[in-house]
Each structure stands twice: as structure tokens, then as C-alpha cells.
PDB file of C-alpha atoms in Angstrom:
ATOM      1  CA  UNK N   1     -22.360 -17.093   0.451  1.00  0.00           C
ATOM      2  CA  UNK N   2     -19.477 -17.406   3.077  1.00  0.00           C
ATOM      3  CA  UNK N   3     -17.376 -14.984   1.052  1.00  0.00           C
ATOM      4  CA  UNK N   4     -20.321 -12.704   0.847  1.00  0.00           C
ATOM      5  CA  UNK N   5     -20.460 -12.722   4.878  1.00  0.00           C
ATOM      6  CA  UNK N   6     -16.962 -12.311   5.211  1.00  0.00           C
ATOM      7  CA  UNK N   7     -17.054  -9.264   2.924  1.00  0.00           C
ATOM      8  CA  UNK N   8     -19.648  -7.645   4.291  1.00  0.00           C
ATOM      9  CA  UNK N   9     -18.077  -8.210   8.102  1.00  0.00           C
ATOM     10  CA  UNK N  10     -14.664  -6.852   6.812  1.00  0.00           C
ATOM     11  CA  UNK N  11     -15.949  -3.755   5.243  1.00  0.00           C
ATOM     12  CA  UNK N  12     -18.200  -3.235   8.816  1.00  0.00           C
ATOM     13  CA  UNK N  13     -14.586  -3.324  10.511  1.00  0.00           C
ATOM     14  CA  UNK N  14     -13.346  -0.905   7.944  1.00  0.00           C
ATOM     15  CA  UNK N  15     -16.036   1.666   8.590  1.00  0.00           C
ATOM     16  CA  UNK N  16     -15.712   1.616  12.241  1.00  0.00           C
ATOM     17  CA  UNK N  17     -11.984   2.234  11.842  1.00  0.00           C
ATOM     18  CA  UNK N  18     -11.289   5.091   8.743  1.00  0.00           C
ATOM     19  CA  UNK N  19      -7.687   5.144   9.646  1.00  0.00           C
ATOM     20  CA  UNK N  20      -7.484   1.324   8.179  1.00  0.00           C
ATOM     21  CA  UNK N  21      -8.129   0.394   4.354  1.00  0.00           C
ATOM     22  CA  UNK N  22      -7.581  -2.487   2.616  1.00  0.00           C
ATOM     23  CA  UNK N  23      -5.248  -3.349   0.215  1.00  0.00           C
ATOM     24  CA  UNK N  24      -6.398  -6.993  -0.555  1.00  0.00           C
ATOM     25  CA  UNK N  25      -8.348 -10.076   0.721  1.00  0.00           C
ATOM     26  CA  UNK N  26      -9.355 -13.589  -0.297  1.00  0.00           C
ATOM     27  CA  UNK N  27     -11.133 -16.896   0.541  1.00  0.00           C
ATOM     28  CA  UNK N  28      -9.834 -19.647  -0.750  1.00  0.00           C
ATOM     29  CA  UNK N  29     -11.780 -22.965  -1.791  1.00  0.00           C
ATOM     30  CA  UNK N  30     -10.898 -24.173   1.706  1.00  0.00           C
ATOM     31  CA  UNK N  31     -12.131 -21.236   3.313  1.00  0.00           C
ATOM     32  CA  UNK N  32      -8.469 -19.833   4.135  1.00  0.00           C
ATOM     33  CA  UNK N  33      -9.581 -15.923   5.137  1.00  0.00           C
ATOM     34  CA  UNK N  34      -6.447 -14.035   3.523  1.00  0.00           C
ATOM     35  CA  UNK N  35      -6.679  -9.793   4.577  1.00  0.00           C
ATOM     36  CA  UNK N  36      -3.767  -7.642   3.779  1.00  0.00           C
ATOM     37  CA  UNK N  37      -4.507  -4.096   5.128  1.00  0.00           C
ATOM     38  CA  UNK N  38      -2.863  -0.737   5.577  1.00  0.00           C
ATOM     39  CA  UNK N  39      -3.627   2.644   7.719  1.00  0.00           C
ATOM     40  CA  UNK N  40      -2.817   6.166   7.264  1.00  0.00           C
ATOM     41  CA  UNK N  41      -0.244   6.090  10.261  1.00  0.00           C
ATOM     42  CA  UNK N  42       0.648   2.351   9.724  1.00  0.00           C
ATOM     43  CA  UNK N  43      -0.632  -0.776  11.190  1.00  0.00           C
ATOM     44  CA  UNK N  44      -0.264  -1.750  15.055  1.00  0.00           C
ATOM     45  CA  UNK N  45      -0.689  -5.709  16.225  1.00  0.00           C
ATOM     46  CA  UNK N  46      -3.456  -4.328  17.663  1.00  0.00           C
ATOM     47  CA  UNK N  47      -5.230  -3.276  14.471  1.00  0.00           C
ATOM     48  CA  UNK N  48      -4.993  -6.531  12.883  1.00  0.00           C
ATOM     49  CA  UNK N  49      -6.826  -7.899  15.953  1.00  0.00           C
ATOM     50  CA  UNK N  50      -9.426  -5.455  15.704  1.00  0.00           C
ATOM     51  CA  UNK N  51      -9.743  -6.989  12.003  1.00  0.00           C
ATOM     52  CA  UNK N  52      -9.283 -10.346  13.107  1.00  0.00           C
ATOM     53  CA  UNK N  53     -12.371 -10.154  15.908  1.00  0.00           C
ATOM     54  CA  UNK N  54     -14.503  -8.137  13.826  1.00  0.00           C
ATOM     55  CA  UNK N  55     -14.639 -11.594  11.076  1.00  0.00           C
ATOM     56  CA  UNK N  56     -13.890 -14.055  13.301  1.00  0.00           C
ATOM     57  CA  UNK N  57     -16.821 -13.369  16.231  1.00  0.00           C
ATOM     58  CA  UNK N  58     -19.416 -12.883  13.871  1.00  0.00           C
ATOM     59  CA  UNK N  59     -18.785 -16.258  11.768  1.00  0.00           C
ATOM     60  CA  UNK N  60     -19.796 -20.078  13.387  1.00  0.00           C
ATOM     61  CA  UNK N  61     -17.680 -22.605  13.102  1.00  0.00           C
ATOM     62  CA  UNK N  62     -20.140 -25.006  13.681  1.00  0.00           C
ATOM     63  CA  UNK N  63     -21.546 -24.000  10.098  1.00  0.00           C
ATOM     64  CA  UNK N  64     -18.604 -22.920   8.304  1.00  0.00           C
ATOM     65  CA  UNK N  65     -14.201 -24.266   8.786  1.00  0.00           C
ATOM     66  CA  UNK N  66     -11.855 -21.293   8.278  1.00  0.00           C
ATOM     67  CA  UNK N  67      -8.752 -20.005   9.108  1.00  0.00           C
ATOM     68  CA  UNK N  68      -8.235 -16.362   9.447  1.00  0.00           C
ATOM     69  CA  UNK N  69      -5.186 -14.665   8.753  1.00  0.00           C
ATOM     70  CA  UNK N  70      -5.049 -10.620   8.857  1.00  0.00           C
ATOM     71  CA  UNK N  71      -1.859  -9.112   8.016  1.00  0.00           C
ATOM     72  CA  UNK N  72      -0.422  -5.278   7.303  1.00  0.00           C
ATOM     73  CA  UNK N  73       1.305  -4.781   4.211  1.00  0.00           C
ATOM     74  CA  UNK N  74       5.067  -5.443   4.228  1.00  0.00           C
ATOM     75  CA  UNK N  75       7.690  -2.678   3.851  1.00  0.00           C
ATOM     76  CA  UNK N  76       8.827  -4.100   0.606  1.00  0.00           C
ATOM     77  CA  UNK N  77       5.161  -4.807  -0.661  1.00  0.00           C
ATOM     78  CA  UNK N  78       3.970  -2.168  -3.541  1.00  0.00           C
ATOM     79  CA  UNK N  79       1.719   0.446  -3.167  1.00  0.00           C
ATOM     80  CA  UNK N  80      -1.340  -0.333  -4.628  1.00  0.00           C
ATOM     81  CA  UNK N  81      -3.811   2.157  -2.930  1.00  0.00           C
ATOM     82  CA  UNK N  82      -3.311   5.644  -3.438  1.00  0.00           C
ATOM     83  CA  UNK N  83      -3.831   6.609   0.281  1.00  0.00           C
ATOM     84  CA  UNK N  84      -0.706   4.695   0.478  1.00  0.00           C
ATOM     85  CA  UNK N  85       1.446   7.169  -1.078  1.00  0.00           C
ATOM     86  CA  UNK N  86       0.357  10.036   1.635  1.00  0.00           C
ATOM     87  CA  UNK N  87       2.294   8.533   4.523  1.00  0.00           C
ATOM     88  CA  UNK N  88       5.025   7.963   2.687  1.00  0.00           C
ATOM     89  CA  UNK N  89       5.864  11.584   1.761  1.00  0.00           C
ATOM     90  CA  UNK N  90       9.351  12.684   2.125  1.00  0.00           C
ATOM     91  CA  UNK N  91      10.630   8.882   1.255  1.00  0.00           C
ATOM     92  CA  UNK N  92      12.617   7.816  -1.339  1.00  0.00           C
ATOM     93  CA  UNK N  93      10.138   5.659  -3.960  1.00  0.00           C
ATOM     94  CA  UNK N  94      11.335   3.184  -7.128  1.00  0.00           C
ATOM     95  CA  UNK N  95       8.433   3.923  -9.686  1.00  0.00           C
ATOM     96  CA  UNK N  96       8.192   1.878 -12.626  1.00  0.00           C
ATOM     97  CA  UNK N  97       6.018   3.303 -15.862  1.00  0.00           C
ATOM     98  CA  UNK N  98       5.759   1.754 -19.166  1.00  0.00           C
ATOM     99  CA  UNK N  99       8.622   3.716 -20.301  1.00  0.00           C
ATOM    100  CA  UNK N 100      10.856   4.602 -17.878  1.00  0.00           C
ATOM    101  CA  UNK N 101      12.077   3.835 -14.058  1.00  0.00           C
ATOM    102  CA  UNK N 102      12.809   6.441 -11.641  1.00  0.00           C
ATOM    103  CA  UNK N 103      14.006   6.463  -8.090  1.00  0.00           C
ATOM    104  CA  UNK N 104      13.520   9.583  -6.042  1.00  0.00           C
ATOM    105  CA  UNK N 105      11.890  11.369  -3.033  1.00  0.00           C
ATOM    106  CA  UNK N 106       8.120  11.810  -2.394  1.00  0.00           C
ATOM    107  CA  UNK N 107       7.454  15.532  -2.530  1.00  0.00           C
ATOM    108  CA  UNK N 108       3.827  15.876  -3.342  1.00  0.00           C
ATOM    109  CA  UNK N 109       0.681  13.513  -3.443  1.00  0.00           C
ATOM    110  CA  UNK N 110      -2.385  14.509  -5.246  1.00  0.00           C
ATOM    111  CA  UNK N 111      -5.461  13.198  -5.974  1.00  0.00           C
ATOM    112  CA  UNK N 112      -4.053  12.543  -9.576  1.00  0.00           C
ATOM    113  CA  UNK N 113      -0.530  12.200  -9.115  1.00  0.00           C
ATOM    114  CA  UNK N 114       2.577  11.878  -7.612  1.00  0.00           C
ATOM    115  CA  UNK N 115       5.630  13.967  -7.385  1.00  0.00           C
ATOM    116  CA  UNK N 116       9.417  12.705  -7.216  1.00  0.00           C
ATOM    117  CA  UNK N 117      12.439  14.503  -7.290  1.00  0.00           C
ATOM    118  CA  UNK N 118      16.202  13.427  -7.216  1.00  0.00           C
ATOM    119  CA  UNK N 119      19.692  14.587  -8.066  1.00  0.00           C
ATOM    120  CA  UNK N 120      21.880  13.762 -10.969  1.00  0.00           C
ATOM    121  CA  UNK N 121      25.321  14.257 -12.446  1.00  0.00           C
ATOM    122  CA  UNK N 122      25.337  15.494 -15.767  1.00  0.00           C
ATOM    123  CA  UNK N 123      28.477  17.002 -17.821  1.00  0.00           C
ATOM    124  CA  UNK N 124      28.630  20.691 -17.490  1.00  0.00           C
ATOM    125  CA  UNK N 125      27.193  22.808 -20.132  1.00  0.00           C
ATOM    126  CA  UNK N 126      30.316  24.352 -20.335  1.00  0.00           C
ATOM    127  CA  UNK N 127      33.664  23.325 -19.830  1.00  0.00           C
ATOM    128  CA  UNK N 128      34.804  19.807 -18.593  1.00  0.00           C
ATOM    129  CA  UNK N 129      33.589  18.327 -15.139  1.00  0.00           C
ATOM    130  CA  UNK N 130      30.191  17.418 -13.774  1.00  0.00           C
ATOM    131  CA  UNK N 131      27.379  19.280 -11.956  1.00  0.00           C
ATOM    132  CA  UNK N 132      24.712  18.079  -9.750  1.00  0.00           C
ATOM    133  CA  UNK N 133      21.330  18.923 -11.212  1.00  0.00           C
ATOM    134  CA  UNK N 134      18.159  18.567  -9.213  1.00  0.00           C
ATOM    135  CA  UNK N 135      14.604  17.080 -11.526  1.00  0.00           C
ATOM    136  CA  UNK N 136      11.431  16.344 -10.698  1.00  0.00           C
ATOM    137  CA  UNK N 137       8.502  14.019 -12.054  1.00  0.00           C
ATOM    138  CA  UNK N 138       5.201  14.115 -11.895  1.00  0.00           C
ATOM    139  CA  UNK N 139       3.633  10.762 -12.691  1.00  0.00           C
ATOM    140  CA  UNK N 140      -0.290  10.206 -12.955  1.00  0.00           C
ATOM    141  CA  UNK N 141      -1.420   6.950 -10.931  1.00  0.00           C
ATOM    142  CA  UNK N 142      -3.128   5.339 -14.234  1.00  0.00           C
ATOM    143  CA  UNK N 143       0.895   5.183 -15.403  1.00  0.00           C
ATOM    144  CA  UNK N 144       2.212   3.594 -12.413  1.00  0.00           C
ATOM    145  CA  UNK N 145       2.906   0.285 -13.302  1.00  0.00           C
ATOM    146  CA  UNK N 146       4.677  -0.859 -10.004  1.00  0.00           C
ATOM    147  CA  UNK N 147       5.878   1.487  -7.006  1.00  0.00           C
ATOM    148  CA  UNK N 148       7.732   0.462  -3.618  1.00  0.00           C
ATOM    149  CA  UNK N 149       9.145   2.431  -1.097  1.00  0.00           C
ATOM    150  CA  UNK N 150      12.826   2.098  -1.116  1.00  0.00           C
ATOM    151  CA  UNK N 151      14.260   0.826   2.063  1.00  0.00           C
ATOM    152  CA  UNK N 152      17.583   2.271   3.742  1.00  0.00           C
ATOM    153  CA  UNK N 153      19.510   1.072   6.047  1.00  0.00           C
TER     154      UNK N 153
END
């Protein structure tokens, strides 16, 4: 029942604010609210209050003890929603598949898949030496086993 009401009151907040989605939330066994969300053009202090309000006015402590902790996804957290991938266009991304990892620049989202591209030095096809060759990748989200923005300092 209380995780029902908390449900229900986060995906309210969510509606009111299409910008924000959510990437994951839980209630433990001692009632320890857990929200992890994420928004098109990031995640401001203020959005997690927003978040924050919108669960924690509308539940009574008097009937129910929680804690409430709302948090934005971390820079070194994986994507997991695919509305993720959008802001990050232009980025450089570590994609693991079943097969194969690659590390490359966002250049295109779709509602399928993804698009990476990156350099490499390969021997010339000709001749001694080495020449820098530009690919590309398209990967489909079902084959995405784990993706996260690299970081660069």
C-alpha cells in the first residue's frame, strides 16, 4: 500500500514536469524512499526538491516512518533510459555489447539506435606507416549491455 502511494505521487510529479524522467526508485522494508532521476537538460537542486515535496507533502508521518532521498543520476552512472542518450550527443560514450566494446563520440540518437564514431590507426594499405581511419557504429538499444558517458578532464 505505501509503495503504491508513493508510486502513484512520484509519477504525479513526473507528469507535471516532462523535462524530468526517472531512471529508478525503491522502498525499502523500512520505508527508505530511494528516487534516482534524470532530465533532458540535466537535473538542478531545485528539481530534486520539486520531487522531494511532491512525495513528501502528500504522505503522513503520523501513519507511515520514511525517509526520502531524491537524487539525479551521477556522471559516471550508466545510461539506462534512452532519453538519456539525447543530451549526451556530441560526447564521447564506452558501449559495451555482448561481443565487442567500443569507445567513441555520440553522433546520432534514434528511436532504435545509437550512432558512434571514432578514429583509429591502422597499417597502410600500401607501403609501410600508419593512417588514421575514421568508423562508425550503429548499435540497437536491445544490444547495449552497459553504456557510460566517458568523462574528460
Amino acid at each position: 500500500m505505501f509503495k503504491a502511494t508513493v508510486k502513484d505521487l512520484l509519477e504525479t510529479a513526473l507528469a507535471e514536469r516532462s523535462d524530468l524522467f526517472l531512471i529508478e526508485h525503491t522502498v525499502n522494508q523500512e520505508n527508505h524512499i530511494k528516487v534516482i532521476i534524470d532530465g533532458d537538460d540535466g537535473v538542478l537542486v531545485e528539481d530534486c526538491m520539486f520531487i522531494s515535496r511532491a512525495i513528501e507533502h502528500n504522505l503522513d508521518r503520523e501513519e507511515q516512518d520514511f525517509s526520502l532521498e531524491v537524487m539525479s543520476a551521477g556522471a559516471t552512472a550508466p545510461l539506462v533510459h534512452k532519453r538519456q542518450y539525447k543530451k549526451h550527443l556530441k560526447r564521447g560514450l564506452m558501449v559495451r555489447t555482448a561481443s565487442e566494446t567500443i569507445e567513441g563520440n555520440l553522433t546520432e540518437v534514434t528511436d532504435k539506435n545509437i550512432s558512434l564514431e571514432w578514429k583509429v590507426r591502422e597499417p597502410k594499405p600500401v607501403g609501410k606507416g600508419k593512417v588514421t581511419v575514421k568508423k562508425q557504429a550503429n548499435i540497437a538499444y536491445r544490444d547495449i549491455v552497459e553504456a557510460k558517458v566517458m568523462i574528460k578532464f
